[in-house]
PDB file of C-alpha atoms in Angstrom:
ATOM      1  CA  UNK I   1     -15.843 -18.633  14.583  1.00  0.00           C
ATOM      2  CA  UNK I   2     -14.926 -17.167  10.839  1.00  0.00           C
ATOM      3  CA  UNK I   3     -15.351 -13.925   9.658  1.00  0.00           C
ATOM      4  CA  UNK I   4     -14.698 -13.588   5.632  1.00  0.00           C
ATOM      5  CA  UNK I   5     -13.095 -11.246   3.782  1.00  0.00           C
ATOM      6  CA  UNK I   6     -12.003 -10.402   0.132  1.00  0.00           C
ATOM      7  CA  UNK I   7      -9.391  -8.172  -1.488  1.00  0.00           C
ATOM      8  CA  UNK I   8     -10.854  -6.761  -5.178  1.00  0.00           C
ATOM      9  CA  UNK I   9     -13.729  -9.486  -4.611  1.00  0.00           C
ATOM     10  CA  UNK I  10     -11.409 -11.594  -6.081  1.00  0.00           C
ATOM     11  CA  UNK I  11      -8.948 -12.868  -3.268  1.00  0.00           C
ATOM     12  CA  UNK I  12     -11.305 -14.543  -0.427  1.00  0.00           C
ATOM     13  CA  UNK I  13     -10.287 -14.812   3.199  1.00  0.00           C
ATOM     14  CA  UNK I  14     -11.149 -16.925   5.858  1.00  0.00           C
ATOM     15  CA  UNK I  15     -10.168 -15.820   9.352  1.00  0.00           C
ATOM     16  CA  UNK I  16     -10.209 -17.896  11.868  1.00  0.00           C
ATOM     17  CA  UNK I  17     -11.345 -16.593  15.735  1.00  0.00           C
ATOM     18  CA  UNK I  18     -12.604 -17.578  18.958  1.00  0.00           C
ATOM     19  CA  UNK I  19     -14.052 -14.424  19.301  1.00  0.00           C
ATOM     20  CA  UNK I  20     -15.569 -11.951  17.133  1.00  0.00           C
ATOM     21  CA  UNK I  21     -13.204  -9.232  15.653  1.00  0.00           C
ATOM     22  CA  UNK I  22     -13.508  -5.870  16.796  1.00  0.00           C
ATOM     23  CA  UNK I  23     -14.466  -3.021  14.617  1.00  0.00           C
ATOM     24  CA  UNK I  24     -10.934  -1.400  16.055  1.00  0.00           C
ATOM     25  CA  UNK I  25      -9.090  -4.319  14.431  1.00  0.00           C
ATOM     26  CA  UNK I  26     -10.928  -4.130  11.476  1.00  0.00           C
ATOM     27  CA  UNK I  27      -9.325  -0.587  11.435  1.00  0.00           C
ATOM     28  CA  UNK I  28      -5.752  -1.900  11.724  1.00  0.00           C
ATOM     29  CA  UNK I  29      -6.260  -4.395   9.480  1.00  0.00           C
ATOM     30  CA  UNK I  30      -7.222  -2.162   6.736  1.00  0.00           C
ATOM     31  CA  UNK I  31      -4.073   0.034   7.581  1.00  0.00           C
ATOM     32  CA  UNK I  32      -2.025  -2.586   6.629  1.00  0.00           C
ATOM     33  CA  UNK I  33      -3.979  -4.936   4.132  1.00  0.00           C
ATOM     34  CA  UNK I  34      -4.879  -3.085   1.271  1.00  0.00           C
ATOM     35  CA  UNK I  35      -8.133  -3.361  -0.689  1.00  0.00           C
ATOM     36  CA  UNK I  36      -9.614  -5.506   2.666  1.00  0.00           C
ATOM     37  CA  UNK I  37     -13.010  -5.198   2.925  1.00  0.00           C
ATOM     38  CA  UNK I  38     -15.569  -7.793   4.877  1.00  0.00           C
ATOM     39  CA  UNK I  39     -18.049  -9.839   3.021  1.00  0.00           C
ATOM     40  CA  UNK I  40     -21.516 -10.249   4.018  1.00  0.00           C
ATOM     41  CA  UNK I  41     -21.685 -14.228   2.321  1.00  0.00           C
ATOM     42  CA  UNK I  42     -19.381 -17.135   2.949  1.00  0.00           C
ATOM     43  CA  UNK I  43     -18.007 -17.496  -0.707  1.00  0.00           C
ATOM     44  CA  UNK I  44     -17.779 -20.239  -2.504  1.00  0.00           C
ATOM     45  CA  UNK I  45     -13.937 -21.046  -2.508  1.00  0.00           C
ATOM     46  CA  UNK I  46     -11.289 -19.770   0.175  1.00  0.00           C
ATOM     47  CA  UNK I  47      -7.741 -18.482  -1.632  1.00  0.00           C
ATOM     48  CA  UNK I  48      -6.585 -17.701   2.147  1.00  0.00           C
ATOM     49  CA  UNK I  49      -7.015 -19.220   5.756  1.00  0.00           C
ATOM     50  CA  UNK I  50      -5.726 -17.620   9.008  1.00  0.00           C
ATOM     51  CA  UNK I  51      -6.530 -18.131  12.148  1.00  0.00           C
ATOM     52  CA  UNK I  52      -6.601 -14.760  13.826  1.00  0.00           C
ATOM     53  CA  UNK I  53      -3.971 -14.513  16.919  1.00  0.00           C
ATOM     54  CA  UNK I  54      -4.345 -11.231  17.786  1.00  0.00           C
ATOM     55  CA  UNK I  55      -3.760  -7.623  16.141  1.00  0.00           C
ATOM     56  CA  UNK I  56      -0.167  -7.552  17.180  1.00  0.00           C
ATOM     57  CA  UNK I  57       1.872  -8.756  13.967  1.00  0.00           C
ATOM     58  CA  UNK I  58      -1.575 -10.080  12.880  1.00  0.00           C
ATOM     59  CA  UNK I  59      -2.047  -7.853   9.714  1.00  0.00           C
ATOM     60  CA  UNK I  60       1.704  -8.124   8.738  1.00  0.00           C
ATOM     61  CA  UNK I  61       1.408 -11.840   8.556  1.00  0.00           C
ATOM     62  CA  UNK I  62      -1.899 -11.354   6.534  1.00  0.00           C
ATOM     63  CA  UNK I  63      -0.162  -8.585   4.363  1.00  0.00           C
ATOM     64  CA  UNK I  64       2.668 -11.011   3.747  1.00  0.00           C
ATOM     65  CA  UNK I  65       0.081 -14.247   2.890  1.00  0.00           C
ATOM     66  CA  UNK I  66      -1.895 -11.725   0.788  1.00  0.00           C
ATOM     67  CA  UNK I  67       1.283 -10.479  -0.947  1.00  0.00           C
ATOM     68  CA  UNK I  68       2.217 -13.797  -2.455  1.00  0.00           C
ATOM     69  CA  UNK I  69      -1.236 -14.389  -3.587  1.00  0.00           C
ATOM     70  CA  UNK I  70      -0.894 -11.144  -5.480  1.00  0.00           C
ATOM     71  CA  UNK I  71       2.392 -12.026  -7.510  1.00  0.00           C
ATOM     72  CA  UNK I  72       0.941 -15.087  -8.697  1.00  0.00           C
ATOM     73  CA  UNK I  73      -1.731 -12.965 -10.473  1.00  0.00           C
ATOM     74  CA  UNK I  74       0.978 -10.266 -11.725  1.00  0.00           C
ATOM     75  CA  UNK I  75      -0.519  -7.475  -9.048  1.00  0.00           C
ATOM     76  CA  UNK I  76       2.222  -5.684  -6.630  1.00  0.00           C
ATOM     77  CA  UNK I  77       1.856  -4.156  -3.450  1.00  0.00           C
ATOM     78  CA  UNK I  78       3.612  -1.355  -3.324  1.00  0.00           C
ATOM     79  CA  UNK I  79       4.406   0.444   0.076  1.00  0.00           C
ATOM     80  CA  UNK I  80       3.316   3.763  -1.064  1.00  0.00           C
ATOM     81  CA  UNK I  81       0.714   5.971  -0.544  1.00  0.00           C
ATOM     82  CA  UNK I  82      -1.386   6.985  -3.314  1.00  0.00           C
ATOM     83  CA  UNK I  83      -3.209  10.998  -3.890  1.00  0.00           C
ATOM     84  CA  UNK I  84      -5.671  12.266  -6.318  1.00  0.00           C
ATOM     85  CA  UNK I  85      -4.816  16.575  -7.042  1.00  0.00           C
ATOM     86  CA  UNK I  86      -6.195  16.521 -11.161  1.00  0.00           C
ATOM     87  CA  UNK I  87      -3.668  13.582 -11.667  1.00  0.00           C
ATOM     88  CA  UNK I  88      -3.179  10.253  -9.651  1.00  0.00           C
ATOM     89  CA  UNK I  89       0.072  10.191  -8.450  1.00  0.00           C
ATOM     90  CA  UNK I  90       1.419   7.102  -6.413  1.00  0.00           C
ATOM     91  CA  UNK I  91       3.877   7.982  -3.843  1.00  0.00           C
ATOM     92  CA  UNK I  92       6.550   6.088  -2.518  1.00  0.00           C
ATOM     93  CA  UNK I  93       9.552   5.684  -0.808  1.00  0.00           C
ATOM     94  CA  UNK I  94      11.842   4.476   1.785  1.00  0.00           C
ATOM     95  CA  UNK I  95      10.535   4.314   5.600  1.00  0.00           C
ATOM     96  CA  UNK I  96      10.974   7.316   6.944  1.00  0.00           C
ATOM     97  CA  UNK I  97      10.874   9.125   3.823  1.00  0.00           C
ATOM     98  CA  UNK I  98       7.905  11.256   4.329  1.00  0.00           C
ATOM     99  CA  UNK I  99       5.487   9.439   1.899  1.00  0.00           C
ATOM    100  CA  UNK I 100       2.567   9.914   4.944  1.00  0.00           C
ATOM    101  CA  UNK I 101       3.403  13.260   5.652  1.00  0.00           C
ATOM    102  CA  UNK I 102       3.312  14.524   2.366  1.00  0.00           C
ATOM    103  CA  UNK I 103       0.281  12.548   1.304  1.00  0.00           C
ATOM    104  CA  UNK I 104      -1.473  13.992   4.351  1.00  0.00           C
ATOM    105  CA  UNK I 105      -0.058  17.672   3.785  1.00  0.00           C
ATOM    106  CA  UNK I 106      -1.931  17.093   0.041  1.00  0.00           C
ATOM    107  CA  UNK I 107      -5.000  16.143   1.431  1.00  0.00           C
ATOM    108  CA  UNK I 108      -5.112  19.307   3.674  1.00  0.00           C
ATOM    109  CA  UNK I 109      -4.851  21.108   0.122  1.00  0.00           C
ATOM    110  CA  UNK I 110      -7.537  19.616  -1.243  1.00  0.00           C
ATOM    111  CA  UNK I 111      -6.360  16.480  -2.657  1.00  0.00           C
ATOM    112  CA  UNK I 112      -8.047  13.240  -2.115  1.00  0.00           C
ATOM    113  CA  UNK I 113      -6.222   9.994  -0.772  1.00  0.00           C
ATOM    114  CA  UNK I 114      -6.338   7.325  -2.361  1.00  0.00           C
ATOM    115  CA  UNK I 115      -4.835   4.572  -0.424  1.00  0.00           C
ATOM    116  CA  UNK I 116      -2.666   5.488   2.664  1.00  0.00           C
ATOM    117  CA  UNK I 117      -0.015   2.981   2.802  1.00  0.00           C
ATOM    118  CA  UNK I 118      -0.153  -0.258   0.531  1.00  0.00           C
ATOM    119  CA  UNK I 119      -1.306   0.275  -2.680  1.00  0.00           C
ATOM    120  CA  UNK I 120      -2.270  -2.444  -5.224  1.00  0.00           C
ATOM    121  CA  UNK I 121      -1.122  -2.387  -8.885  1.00  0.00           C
ATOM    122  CA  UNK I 122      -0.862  -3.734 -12.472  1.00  0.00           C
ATOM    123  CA  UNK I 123       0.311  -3.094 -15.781  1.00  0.00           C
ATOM    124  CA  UNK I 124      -2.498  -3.103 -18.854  1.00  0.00           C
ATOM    125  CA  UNK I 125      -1.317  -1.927 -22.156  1.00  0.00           C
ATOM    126  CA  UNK I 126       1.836  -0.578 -20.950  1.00  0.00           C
ATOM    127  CA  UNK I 127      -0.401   1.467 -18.334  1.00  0.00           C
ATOM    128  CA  UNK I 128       0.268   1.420 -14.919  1.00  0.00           C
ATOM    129  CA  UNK I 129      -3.350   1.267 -12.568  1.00  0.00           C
ATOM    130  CA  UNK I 130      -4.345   1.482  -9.286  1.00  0.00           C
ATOM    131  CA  UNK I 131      -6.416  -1.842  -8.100  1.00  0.00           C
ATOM    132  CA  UNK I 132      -7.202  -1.207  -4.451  1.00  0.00           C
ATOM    133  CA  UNK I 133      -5.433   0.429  -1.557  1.00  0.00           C
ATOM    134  CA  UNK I 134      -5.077   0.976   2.046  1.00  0.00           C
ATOM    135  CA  UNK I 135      -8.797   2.958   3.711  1.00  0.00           C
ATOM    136  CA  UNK I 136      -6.585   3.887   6.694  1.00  0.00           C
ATOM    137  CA  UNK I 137      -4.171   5.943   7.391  1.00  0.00           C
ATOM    138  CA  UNK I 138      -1.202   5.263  10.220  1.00  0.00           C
ATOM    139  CA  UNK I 139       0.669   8.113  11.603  1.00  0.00           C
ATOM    140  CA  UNK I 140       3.381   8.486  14.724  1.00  0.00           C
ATOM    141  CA  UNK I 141       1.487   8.676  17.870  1.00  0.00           C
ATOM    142  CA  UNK I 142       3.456  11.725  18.645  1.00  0.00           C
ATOM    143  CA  UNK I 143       2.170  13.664  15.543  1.00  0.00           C
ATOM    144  CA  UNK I 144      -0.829  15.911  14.987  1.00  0.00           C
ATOM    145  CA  UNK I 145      -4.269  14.327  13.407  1.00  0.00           C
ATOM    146  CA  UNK I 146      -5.330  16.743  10.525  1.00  0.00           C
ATOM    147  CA  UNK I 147      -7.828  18.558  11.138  1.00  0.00           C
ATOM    148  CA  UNK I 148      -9.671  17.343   7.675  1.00  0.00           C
ATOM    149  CA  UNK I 149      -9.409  13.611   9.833  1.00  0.00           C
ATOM    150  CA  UNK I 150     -10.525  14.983  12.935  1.00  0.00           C
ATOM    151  CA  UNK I 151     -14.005  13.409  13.040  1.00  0.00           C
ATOM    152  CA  UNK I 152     -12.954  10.093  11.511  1.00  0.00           C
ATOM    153  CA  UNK I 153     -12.860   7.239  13.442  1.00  0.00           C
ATOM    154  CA  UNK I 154      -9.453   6.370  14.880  1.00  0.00           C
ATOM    155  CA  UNK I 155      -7.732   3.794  17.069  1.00  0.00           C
ATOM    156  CA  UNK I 156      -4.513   3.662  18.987  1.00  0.00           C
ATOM    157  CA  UNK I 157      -2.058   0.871  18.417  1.00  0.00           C
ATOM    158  CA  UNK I 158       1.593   0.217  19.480  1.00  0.00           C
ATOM    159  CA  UNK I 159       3.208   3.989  18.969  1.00  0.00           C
ATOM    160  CA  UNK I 160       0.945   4.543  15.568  1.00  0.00           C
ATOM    161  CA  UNK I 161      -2.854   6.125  15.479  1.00  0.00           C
ATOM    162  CA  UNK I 162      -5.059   4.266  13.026  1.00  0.00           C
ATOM    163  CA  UNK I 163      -7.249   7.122  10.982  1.00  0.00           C
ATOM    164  CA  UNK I 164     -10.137   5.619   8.559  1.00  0.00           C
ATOM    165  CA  UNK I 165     -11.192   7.619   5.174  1.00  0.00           C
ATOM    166  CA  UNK I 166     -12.647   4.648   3.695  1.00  0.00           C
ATOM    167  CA  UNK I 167     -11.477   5.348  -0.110  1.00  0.00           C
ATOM    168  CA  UNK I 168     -12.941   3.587  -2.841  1.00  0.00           C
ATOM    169  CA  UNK I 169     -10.648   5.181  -5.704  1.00  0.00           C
ATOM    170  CA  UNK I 170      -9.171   2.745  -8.319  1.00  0.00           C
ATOM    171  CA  UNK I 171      -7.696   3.787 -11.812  1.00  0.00           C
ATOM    172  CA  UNK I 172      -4.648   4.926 -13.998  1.00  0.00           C
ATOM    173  CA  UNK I 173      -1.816   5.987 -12.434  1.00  0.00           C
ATOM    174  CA  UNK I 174      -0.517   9.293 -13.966  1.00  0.00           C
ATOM    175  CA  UNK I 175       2.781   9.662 -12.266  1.00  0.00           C
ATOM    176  CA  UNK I 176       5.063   7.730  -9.741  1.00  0.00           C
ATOM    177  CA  UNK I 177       6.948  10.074  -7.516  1.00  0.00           C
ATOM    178  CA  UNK I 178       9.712   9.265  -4.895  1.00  0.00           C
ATOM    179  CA  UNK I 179      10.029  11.129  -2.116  1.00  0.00           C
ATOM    180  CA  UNK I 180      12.307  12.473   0.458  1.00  0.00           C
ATOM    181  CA  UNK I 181      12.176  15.025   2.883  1.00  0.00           C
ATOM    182  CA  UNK I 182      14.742  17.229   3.899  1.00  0.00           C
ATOM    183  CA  UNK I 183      15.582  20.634   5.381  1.00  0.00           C
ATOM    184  CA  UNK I 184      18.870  21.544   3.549  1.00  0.00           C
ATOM    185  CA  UNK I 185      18.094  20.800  -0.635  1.00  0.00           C
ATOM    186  CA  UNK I 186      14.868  21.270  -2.927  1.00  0.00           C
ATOM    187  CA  UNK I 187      15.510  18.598  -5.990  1.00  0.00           C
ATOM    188  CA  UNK I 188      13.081  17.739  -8.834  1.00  0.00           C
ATOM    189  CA  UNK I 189      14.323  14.943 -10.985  1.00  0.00           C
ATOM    190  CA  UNK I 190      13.155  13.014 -13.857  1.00  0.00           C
ATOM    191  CA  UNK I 191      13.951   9.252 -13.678  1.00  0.00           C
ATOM    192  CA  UNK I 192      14.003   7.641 -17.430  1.00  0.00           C
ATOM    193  CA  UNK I 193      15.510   4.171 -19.020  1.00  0.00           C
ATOM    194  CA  UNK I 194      17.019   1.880 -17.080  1.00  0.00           C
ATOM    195  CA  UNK I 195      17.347   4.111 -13.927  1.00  0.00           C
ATOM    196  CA  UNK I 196      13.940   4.206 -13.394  1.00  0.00           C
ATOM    197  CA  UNK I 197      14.013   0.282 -13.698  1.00  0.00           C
ATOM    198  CA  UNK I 198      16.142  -0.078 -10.864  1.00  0.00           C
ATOM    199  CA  UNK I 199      14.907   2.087  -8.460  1.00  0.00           C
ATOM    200  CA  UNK I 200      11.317   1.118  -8.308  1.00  0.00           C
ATOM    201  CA  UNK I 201      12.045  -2.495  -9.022  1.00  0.00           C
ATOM    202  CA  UNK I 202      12.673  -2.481  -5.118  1.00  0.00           C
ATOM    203  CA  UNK I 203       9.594  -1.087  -4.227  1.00  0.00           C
ATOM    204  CA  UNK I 204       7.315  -3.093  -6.113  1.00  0.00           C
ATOM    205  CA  UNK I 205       8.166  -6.040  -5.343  1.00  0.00           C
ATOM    206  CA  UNK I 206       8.252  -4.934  -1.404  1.00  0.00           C
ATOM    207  CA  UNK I 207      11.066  -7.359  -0.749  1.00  0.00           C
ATOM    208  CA  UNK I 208      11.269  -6.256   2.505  1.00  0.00           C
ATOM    209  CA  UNK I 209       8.286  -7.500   3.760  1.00  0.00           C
ATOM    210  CA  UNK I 210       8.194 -10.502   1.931  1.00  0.00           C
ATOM    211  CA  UNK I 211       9.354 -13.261   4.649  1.00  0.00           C
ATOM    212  CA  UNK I 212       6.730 -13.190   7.141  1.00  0.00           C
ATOM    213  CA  UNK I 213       7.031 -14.925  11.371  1.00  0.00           C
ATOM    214  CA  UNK I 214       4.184 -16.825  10.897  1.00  0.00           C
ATOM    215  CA  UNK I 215       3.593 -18.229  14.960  1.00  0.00           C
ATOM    216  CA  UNK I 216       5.205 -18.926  17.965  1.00  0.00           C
ATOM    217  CA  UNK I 217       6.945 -22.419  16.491  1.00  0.00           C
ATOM    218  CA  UNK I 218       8.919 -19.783  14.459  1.00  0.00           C
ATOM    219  CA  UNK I 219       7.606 -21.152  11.437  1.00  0.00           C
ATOM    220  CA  UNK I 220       9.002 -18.845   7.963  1.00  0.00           C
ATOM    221  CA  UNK I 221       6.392 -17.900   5.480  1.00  0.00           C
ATOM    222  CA  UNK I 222       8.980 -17.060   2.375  1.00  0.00           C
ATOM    223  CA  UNK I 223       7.667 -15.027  -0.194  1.00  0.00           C
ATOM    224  CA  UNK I 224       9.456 -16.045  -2.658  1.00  0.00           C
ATOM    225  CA  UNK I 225       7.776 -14.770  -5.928  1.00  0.00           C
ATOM    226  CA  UNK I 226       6.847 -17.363  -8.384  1.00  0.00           C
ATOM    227  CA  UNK I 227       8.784 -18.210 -11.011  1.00  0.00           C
ATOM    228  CA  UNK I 228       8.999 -15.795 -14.257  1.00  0.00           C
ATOM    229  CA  UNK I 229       7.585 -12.538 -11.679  1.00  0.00           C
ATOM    230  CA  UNK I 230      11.407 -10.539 -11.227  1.00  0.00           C
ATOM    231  CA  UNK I 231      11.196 -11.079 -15.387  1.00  0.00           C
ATOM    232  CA  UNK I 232       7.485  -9.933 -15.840  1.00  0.00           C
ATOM    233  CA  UNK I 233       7.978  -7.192 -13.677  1.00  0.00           C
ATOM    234  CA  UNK I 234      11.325  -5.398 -15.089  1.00  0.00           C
ATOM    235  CA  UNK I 235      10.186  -6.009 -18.338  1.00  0.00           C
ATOM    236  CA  UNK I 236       6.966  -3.899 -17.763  1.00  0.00           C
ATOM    237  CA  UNK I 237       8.338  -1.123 -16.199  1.00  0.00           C
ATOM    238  CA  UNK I 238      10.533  -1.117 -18.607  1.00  0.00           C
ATOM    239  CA  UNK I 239       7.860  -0.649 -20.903  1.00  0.00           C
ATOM    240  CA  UNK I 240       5.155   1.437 -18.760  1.00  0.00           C
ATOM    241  CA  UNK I 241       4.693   5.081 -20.183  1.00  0.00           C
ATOM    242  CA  UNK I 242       4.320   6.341 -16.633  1.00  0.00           C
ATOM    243  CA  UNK I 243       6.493   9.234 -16.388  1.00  0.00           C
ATOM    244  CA  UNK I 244       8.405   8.793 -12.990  1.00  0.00           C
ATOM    245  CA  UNK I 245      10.137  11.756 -10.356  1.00  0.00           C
ATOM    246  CA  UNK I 246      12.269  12.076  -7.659  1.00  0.00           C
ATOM    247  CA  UNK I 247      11.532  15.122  -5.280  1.00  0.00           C
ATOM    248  CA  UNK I 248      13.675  15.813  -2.351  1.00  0.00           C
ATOM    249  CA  UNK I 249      13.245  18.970   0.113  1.00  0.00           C
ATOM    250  CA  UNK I 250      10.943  20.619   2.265  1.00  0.00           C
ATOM    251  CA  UNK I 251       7.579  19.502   2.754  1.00  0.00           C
ATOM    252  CA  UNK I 252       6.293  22.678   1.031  1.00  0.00           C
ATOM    253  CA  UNK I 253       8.090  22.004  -2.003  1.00  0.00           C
ATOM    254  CA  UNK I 254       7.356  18.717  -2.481  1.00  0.00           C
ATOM    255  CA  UNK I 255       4.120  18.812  -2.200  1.00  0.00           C
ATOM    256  CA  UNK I 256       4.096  21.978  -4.344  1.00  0.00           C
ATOM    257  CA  UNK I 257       5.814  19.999  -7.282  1.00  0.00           C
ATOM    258  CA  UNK I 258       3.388  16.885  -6.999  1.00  0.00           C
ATOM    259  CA  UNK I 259       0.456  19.531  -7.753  1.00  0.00           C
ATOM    260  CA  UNK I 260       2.025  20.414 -10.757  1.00  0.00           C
ATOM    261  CA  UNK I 261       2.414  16.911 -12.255  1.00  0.00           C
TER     262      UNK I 261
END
């Protein structure tokens, strides 16, 4: 069987299954593979092929196939979570940081998320924008749903609960923020020139999760960005007139300083 899929409804993808796939993997998948939605027509011409294995690993070997695909069109997945308060802020930072905490603690205050964990972007005009994100959230399975998420639909995978919102936002970014929570210092920091070149040079290009375990054979995808990206890519945030923060401290206060971007 084959189930399609496109990211932007530009990227299509064909996975390939011996069964149908379950509206609970669906879920996962769009936890992990931003801007993944299904398609109701077998399109014309197939930019990705997969032949679905399983959840387990499954959307990180799609992420990492999907990523690549990306950088050839200049578009970055960036592990970050992104919020709408009156601004669009993208959020990011190092696991563990508290990106998902924060971005859930804003969305208990009103704000609206945008993507949840992968977020999509590009530079136009020195701009920085938001093309498609993550529609569901993935939290510990040892922390407390929300109780704005209550009602959503949810699965449990591995030690994570999958949470769908099902956003649809897309747009400029006003602000790039990277967090970190702590319990013993409350920082706000402006990042300018070349700092702010190297420290979200990292996250952009998600280096991290670029090599991908694609089977059992122990074949290596290696995402390896094409040629001229690492260039195209400092040179524009270089450039980008997205004003960029580093908040460390208590949950309160960070989130209290993102509302005031």
């Amino acid at each position: 069987m084959k189930t399609y899929y496109s990211v932007e409804n530009q990227i299509t993808i064909e996975l390939i299954h011996e069964q149908g796939i379950t509206q609970n993997e669906e879920l996962v998948l769009s936890a992990y593979v931003p801007g993944i939605k299904k398609s109701s027509q077998v399109p014309e011409k197939i930019d990705l092929s997969v032949t679905y294995d399983g959840v387990a690993g499954f959307a990180q070997k799609l992420y990492g196939l999907l990523r690549r695909e990306l950088l050839t069109r200049k578009q970055f997945c960036v592990h970050g979570a992104c919020v709408s308060i009156h601004k669009r802020v993208l959020i990011i930072g190092h696991s563990g940081s508290g990106k998902t905490t924060v971005a859930l603690n804003l969305l208990e205050q009103g704000a609206r998320i945008d993507s949840g964990n992968k977020t999509i972007v590009s530079f136009i005009n020195d701009k920085l924008f938001m093309n498609a994100g993550t529609t569901a959230v993935s939290i510990k399975n040892t922390d407390s749903i929300p109780d704005i998420l209550m009602s959503n639909n949810r699965v449990e995978v591995w030690d994570r609960i999958i949470i769908d919102y099902q956003s649809e936002a897309y747009g400029e970014i006003d602000a790039v923020v990277v967090v970190k929570l702590n319990s013993y210092k409350n920082i706000l920091k402006q990042v300018v020139g070349d700092s702010r070149v190297h420290m979200l040079y990292p996250y952009f290009m998600d280096a991290v999760n670029a090599d991908v375990v694609l089977d059992d054979n122990d074949d290596v995808l290696v995402g390896r960005a094409p040629e001229g990206t690492e260039r195209y890519l400092s040179q524009h945030l270089r450039k980008t007139t997205v004003p960029v923060y580093t908040i460390e401290g208590a949950l309160e206060f960070v989130t209290d300083e993102i509302k005031k971007l």
